[in-house]
Coordinates of C-alpha atoms and ligand atoms in Angstrom, one line a residue:
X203 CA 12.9 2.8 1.1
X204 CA 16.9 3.2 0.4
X205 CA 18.8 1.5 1.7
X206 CA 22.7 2.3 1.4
X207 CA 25.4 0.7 3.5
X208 CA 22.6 -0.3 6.1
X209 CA 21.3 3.6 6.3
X210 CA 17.3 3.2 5.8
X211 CA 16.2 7.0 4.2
X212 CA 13.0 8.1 4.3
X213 CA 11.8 9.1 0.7
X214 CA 11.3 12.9 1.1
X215 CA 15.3 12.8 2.6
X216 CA 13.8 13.9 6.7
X217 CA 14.6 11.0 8.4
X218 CA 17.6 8.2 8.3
X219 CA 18.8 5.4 10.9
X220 CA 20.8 2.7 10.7
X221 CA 19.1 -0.2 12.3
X222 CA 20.8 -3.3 13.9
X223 CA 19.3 -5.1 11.9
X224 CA 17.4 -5.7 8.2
X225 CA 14.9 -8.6 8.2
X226 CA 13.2 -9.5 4.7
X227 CA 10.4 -12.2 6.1
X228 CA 9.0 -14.1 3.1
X229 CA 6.5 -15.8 5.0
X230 CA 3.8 -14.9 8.0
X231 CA 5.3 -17.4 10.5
X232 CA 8.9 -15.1 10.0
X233 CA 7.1 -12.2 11.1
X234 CA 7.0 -14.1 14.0
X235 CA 9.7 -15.3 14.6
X236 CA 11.3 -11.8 13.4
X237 CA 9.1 -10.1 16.6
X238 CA 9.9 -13.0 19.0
X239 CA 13.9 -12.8 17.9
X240 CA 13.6 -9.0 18.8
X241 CA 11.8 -9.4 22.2
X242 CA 14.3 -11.9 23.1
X243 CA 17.3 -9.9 21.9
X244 CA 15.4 -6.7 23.9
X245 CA 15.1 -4.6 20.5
X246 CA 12.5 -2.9 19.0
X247 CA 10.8 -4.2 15.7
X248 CA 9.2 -2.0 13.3
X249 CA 8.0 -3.1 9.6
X250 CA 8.3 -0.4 7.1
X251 CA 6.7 0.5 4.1
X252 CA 8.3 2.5 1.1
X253 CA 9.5 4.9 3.3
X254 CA 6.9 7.9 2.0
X255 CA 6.3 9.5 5.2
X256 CA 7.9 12.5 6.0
X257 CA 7.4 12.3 9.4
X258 CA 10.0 9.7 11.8
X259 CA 6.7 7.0 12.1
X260 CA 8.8 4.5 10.5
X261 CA 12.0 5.1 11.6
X262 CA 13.0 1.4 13.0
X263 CA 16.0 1.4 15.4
X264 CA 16.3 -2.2 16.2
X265 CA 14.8 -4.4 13.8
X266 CA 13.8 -3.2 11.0
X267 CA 11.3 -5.5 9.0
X268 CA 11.2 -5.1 5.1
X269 CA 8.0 -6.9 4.3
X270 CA 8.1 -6.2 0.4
X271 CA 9.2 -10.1 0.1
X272 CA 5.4 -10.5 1.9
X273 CA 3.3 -9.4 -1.4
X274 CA 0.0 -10.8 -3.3
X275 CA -2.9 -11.7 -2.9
X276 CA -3.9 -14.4 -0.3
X277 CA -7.3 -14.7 -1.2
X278 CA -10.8 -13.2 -3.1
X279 CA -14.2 -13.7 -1.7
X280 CA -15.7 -12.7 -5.5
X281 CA -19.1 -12.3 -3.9
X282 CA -18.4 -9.4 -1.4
X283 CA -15.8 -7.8 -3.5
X284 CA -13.5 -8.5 -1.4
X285 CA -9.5 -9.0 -1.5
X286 CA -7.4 -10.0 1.1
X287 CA -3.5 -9.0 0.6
X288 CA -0.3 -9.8 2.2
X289 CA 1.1 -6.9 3.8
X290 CA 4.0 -5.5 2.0
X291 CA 1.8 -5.2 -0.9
X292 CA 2.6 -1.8 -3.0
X293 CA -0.5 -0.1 -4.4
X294 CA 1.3 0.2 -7.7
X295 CA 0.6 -3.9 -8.2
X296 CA -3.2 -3.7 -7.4
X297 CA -4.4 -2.9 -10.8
X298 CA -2.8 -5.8 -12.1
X299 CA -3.9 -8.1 -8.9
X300 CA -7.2 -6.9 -8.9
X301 CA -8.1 -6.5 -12.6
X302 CA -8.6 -10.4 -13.2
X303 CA -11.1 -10.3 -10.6
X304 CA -12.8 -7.2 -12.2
X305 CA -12.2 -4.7 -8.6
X306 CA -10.4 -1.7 -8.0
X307 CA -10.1 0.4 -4.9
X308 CA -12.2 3.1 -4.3
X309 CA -10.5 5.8 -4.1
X310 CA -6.6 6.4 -3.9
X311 CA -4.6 9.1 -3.3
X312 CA -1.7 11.0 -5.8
X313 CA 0.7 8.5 -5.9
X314 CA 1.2 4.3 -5.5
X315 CA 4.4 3.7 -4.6
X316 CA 3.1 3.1 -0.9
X317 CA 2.7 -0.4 0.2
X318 CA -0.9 -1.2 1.6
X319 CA 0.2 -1.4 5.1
X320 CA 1.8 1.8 5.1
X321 CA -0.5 3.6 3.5
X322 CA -3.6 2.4 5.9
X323 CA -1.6 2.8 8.7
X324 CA -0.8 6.8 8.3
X325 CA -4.5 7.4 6.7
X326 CA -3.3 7.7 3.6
X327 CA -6.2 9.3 1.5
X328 CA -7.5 11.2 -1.9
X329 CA -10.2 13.1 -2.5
X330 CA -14.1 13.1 -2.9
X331 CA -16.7 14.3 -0.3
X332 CA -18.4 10.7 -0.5
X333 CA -15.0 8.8 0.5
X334 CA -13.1 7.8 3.0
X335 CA -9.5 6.8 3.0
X336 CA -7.7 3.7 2.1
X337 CA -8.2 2.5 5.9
X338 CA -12.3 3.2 5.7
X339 CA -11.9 0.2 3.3
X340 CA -10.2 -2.5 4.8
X341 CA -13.1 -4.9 6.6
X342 CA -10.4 -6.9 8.1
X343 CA -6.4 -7.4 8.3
X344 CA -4.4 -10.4 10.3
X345 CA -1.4 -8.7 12.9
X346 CA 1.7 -10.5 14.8
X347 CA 1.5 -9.2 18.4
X348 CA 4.1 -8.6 20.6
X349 CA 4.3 -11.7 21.9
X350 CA 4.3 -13.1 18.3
X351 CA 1.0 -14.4 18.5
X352 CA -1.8 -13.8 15.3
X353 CA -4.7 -11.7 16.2
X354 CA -7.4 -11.4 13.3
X355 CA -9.4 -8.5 13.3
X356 CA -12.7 -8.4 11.2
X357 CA -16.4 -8.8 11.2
X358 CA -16.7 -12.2 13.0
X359 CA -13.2 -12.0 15.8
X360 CA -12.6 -9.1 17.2
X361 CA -14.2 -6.3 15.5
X362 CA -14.5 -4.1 18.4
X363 CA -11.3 -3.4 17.3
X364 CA -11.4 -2.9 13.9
X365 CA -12.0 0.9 14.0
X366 CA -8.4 1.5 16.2
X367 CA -6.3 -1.4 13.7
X368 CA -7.5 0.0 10.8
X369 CA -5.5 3.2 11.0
X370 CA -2.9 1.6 13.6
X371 CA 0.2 4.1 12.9
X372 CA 1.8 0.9 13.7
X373 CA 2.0 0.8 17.4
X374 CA -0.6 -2.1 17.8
X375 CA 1.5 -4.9 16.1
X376 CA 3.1 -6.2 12.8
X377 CA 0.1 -6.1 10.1
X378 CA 0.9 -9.6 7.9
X379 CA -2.9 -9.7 5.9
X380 CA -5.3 -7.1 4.8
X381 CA -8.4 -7.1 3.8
X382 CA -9.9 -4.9 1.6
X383 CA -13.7 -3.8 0.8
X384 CA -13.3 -3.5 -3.2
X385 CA -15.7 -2.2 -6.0
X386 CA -16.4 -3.1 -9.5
X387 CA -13.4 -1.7 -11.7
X388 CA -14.6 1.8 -12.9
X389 CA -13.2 4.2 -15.3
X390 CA -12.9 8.0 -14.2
X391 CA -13.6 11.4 -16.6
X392 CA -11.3 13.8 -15.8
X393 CA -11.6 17.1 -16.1
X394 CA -9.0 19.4 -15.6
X395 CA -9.5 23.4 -16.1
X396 CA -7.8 26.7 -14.3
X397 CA -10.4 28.8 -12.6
X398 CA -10.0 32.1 -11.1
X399 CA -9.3 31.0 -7.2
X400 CA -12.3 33.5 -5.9
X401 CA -14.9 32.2 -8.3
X402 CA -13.7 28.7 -6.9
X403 CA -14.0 29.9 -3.2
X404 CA -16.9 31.2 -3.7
X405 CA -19.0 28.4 -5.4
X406 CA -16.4 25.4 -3.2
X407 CA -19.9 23.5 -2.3
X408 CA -21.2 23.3 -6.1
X409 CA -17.9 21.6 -7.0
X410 CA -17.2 19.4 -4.2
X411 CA -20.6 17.9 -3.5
X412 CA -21.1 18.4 -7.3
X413 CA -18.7 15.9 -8.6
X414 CA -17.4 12.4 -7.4
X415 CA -14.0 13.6 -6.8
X416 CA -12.6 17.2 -6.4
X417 CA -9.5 18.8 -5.9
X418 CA -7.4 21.4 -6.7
X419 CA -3.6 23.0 -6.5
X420 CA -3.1 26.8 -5.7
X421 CA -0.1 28.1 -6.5
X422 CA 0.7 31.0 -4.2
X423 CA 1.2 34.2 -5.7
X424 CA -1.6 33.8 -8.4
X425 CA -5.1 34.1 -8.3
X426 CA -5.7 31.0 -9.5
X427 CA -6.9 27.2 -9.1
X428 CA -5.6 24.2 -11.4
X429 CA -8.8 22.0 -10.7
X430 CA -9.3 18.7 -10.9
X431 CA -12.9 17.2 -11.7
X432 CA -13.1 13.1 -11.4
X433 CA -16.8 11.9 -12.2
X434 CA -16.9 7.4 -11.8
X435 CA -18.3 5.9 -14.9
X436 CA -19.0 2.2 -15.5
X437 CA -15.7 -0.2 -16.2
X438 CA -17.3 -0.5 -19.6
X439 CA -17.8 2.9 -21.1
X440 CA -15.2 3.6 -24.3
X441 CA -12.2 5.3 -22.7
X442 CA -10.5 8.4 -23.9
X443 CA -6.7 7.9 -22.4
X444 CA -3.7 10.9 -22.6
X445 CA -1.8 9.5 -25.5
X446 CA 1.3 7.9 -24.3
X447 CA 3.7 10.7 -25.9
X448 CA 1.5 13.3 -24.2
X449 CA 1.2 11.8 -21.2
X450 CA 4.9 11.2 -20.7
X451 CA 5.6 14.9 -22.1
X452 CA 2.8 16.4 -19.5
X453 CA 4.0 14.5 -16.2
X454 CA 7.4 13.2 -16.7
X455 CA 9.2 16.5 -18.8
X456 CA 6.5 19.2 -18.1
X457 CA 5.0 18.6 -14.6
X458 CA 8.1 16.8 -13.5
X459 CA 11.5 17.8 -15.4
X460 CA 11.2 21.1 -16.1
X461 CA 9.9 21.7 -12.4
X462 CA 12.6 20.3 -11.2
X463 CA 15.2 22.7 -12.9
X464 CA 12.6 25.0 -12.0
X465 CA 12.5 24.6 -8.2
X466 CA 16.2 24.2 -8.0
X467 CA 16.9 27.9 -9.6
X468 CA 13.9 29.2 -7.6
X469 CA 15.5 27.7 -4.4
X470 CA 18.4 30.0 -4.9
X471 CA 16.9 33.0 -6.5
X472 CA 13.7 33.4 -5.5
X473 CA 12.4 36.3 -7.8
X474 CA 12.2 33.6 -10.0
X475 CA 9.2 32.2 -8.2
X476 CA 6.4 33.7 -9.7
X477 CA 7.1 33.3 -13.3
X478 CA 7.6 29.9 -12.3
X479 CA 4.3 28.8 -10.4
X480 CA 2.4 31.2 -13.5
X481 CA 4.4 28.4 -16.0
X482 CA 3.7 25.3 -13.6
X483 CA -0.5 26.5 -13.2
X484 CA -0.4 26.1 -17.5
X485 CA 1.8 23.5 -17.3
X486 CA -0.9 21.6 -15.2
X487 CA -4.2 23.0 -16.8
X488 CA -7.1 22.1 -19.1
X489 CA -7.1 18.6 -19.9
X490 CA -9.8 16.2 -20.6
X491 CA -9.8 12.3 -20.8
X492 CA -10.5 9.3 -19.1
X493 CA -9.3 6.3 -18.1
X494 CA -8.9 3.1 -15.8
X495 CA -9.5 4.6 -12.3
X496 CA -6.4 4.0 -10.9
X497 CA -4.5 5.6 -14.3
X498 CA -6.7 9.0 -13.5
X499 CA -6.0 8.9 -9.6
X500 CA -2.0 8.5 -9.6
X501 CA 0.4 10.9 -10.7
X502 CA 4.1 10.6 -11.0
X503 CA 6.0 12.9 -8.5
X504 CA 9.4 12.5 -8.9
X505 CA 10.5 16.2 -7.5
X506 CA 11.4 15.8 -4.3
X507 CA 9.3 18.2 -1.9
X508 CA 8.8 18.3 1.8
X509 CA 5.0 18.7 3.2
X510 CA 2.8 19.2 5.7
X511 CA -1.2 18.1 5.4
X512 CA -4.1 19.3 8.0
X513 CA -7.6 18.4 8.0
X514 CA -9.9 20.5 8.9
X515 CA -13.5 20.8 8.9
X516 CA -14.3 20.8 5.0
X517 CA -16.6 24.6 5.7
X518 CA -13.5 26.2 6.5
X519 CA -11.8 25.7 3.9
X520 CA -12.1 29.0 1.9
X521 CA -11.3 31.3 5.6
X522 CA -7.9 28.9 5.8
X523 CA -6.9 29.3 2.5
X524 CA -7.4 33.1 2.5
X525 CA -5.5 33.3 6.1
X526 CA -2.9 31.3 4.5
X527 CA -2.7 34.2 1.1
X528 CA -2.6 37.2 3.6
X529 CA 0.0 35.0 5.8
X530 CA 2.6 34.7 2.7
X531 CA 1.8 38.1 1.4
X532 CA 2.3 39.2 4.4
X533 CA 6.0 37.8 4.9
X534 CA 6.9 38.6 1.3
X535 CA 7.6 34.6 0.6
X536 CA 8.1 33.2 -2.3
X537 CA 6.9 29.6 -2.6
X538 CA 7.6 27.4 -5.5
X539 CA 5.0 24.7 -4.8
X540 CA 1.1 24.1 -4.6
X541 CA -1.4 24.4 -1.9
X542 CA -3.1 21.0 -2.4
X543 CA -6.9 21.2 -1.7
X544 CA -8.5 18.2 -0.9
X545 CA -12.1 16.6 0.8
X546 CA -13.6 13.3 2.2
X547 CA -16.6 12.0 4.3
X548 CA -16.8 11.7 7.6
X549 CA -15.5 7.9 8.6
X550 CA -15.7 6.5 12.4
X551 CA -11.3 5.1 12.8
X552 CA -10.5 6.3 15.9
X553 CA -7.1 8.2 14.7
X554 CA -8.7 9.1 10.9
X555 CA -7.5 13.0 10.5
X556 CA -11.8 12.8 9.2
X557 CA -12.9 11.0 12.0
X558 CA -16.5 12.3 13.1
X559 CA -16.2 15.2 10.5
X560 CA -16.8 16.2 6.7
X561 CA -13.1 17.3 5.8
X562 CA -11.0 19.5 3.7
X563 CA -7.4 18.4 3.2
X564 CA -4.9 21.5 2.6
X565 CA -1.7 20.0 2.0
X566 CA 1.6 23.0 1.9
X567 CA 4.5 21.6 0.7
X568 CA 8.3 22.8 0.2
X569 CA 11.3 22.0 -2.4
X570 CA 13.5 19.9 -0.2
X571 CA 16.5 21.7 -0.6
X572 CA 14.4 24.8 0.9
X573 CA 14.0 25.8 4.6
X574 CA 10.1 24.3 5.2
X575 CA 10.3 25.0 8.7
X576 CA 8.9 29.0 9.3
X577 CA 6.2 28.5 6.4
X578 CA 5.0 25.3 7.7
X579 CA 4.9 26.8 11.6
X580 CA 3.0 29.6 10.4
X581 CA 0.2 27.7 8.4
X582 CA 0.0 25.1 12.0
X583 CA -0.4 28.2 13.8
X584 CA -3.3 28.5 11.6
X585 CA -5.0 25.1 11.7
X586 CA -4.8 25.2 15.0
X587 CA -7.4 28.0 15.1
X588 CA -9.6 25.2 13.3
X589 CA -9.2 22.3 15.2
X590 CA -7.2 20.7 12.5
X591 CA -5.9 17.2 12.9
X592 CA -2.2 16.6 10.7
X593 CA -1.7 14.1 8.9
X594 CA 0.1 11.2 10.6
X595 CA 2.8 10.2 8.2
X596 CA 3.4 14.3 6.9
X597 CA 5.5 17.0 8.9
X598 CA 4.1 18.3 12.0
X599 CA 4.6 19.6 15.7
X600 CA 1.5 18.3 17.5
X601 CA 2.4 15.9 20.6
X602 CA 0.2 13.4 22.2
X603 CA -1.3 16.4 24.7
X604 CA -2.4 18.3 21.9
X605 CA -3.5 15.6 19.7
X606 CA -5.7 14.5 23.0
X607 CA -7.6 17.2 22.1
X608 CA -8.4 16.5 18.8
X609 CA -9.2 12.9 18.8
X610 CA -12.2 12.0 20.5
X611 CA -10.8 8.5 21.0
X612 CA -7.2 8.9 21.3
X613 CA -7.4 7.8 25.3
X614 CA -9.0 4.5 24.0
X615 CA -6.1 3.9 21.2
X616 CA -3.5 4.8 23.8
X617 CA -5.1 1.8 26.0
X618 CA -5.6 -0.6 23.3
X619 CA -1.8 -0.2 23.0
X620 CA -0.6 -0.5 26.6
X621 CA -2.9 -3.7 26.3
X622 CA -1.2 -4.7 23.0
X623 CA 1.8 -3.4 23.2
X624 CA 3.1 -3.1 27.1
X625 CA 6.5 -3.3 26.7
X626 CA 6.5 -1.1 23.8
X627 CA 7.9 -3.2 21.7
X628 CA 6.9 -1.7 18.0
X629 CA 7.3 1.8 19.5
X630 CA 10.1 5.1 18.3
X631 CA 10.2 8.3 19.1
X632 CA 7.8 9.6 17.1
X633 CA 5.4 7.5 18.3
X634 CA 6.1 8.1 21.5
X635 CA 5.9 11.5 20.6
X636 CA 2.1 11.5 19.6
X637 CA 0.5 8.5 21.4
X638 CA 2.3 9.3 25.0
X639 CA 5.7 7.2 26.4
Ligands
FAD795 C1 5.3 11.8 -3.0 C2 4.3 11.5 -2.0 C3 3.0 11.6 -2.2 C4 2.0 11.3 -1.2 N1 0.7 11.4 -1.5 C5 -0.2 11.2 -0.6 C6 -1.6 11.3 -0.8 O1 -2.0 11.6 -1.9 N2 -2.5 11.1 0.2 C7 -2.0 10.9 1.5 O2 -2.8 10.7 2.4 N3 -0.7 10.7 1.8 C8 0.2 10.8 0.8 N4 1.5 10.6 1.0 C9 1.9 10.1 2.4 C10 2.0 8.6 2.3 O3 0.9 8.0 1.7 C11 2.0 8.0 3.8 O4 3.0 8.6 4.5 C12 2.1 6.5 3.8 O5 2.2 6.0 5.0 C13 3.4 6.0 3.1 O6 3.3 4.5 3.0 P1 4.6 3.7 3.1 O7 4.3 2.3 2.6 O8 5.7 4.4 2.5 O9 4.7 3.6 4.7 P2 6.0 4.0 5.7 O10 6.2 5.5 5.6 O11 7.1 3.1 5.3 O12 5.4 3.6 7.0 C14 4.3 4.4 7.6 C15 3.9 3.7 8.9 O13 3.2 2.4 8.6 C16 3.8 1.4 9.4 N5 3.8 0.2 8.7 C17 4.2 -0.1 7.5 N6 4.0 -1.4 7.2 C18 3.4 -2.0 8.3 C19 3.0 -3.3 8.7 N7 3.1 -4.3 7.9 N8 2.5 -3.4 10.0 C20 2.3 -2.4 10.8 N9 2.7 -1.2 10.5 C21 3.3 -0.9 9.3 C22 5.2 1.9 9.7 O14 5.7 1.3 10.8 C23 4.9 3.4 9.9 O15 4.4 3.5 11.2 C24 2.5 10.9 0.1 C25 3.9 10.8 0.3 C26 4.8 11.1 -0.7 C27 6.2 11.0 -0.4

């Protein structure tokens, strides 16, 4: 989140607003009074994250909760494996909350600059046909009402409703505690190798139900796939890490600096594109190492890019992807990022892009200082053929009439909410937008 003269921005630059007012709630019981305050003074109230959605969810009009003074943990119950955080928590300081404890989470997604909230809340995921998302693992989490009230959802109160608060979007209530379903701390072996893009088409179910965690970037206008191959080994096993020098050559001057003066000249001369994504796919290929899980999920992204993720049932995965070639051969464009190419079990959240499906993930995404709009329209028109679902907190046109359609349960959410929620008071446009007025 920036914050700049009382202007909240979004990370990826799509959305700003200047709310009436910042609160920075240190404890549970100002959440509170921070939602009461709100009702009373008849604003909205909306708690934000780190701002890494590109779509308006968090946009906060009225009262604008920063909850990263709300961090830590709250407690563990070491049996179960389970941690229970307060919300504003920021994924980057779970390794060092969880480690003493011996957990990790069990799978992430690219980055972890997200808090927990924020991330469950959009369906943040990664990748691995045997996962869910970060929201499959929370078994419980703690929310301030409308009326300011608490309302613990888990296991023993409530749990009908554990599936819809989960993955909330936000529009059920202020989440102050989660809890999280850990594992053992694991080490991952990454493999990381270019592959012609047929020969990975063609043979997609060998490496996906092959491996723990597979994923891979396309870069339009070759033929090929940077592929990523995670396989979990025990916390124990001897660890091969990137040296520190390589590491910080690979992602912070390689994947990230020189891509950056890269994209900019490609944004304004676009012939440049190809040689570019041809020096990006061997910027980003054949490495092997392993480390801490959480060292081997994460990357640094610190181009700014605009993006737009469906989900899709994971067998149609290789048709969408060839559609998606012939679309920008067709037009003659020339894009400077990556198709991201992603997969995760089916899970049973009523608003989970996966819910009730094995899915693929394709994620397109644009330089932000380039016109996403056509591309991005043309690949919806697309996923649309597929019944694809869009990610919640990533650019999309769908409205709640359409998304109706898509989500089995998405009449039961929208009456959770008028139950929770009736005057609407941690609702914005965009919510309005997808879940009905
Ligand atoms: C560079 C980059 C990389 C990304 N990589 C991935 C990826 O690998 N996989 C993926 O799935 N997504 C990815 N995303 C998307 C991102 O994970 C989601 O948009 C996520 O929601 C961002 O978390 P946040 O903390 O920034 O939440 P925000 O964007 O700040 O908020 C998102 C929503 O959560 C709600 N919320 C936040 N806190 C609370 C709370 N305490 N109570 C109730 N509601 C709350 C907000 O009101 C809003 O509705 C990426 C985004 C960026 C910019």
């Amino acid at each position: 989140m920036t914050a700049i003269n009382g202007t909240w921005r979004n990370w990826a630059r799509t959305e700003s607003v200047t709310p009436v007012r910042v609160e920075r709630p240190t404890t549970i019981g100002a959440v509170q009074r921070a939602v009461v305050g709100a009702a009373r003074a008849g604003l909205r109230v909306k708690a934000v994250g780190a701002g890494h959605s590109f779509t308006a969810i968090a946009v906060a009009t009225g009262v604008l909760l920063d909850l990263d003074d709300l961090t830590g943990i709250v407690g563990v119950d070491r049996d179960r494996g389970r941690v229970t955080l307060l919300a504003g928590t920021r994924l980057f300081q779970l390794p060092k909350l969880l480690r003493p404890h011996g957990l990790a989470l069990a799978n992430m997604g690219d980055i972890d600059r997200q808090s927990i909230s924020g991330a469950i809340s959009t369906g943040t995921h990664g990748t691995g046909t045997a996962f869910g998302g970060i929201a499959t693992q929370v078994v419980g989490l703690t929310l301030v009402t409308a009326d300011g009230e608490l309302l613990r959802i888990d296991e023993e109160e409530n749990s009908e409703l554990l599936p819809a608060a989960a993955l909330g979007l936000g529009a059920l209530g202020v989440i102050v505690e989660v809890t999280l379903q850990c594992v053992p701390a694991f080490v991952l072996e990454a493999v990381e190798r270019p592959i012609p893009m047929n020969e990975v088409l063609e043979a997609i179910d060998d490496h996906v139900d092959g491996s723990d965690h597979f994923e891979f970037y396309w870069f339009p206008g070759t033929g090929t796939a940077v592929t990523k191959t995670n396989t979990r080994a025990d916390g124990s096993v001897a660890r091969r890490p990137l040296p520190a020098a390589q590491s910080f050559v690979d992602d912070t001057l390689m994947a990230n600096g020189v891509y950056r003066v890269t994209c900019a000249v490609g944004a304004v001369i676009p012939a440049v594109v190809p040689t570019v994504n041809r020096l990006a796919e061997r910027l980003w290929s054949n490495r092997d190492f392993s480390d801490h899980s959480h060292e081997v999920f994460v990357a640094k992204r610190t181009v700014r890019f605009r993006e737009m993720e469906y989900a899709i049932p994971a067998a149609d995965v290789p048709e969408v992807l060839r559609a998606i070639d012939d679309l920008i051969q067709e037009r003659g464009w020339r894009i400077s990022f990556p198709v991201e190419v992603r997969f995760a079990a089916a899970d049973d959240l009523w608003l989970s892009t996966a819910t009730g499906r094995a899915t693929g993930y394709i994620a397109v995404h644009r330089y932000f200082r380039e016109n996403h709009t056509e591309y991005f329209e043309a690949v919806e028109e697309i996923m649309n053929q597929h019944a694809g679902r869009p990610h919640w907190g990533k650019l999309h046109t769908q409205d709640a009439a359409s998304l109706a359609q898509l989500y089995p349960r998405h009449g039961d959410f929208a009456a959770l909410r008028d139950r929770l929620d009736p005057e609407r008071r941690f609702t914005n446009a965009y919510l309005d937008r997808v879940l009905g007025a």
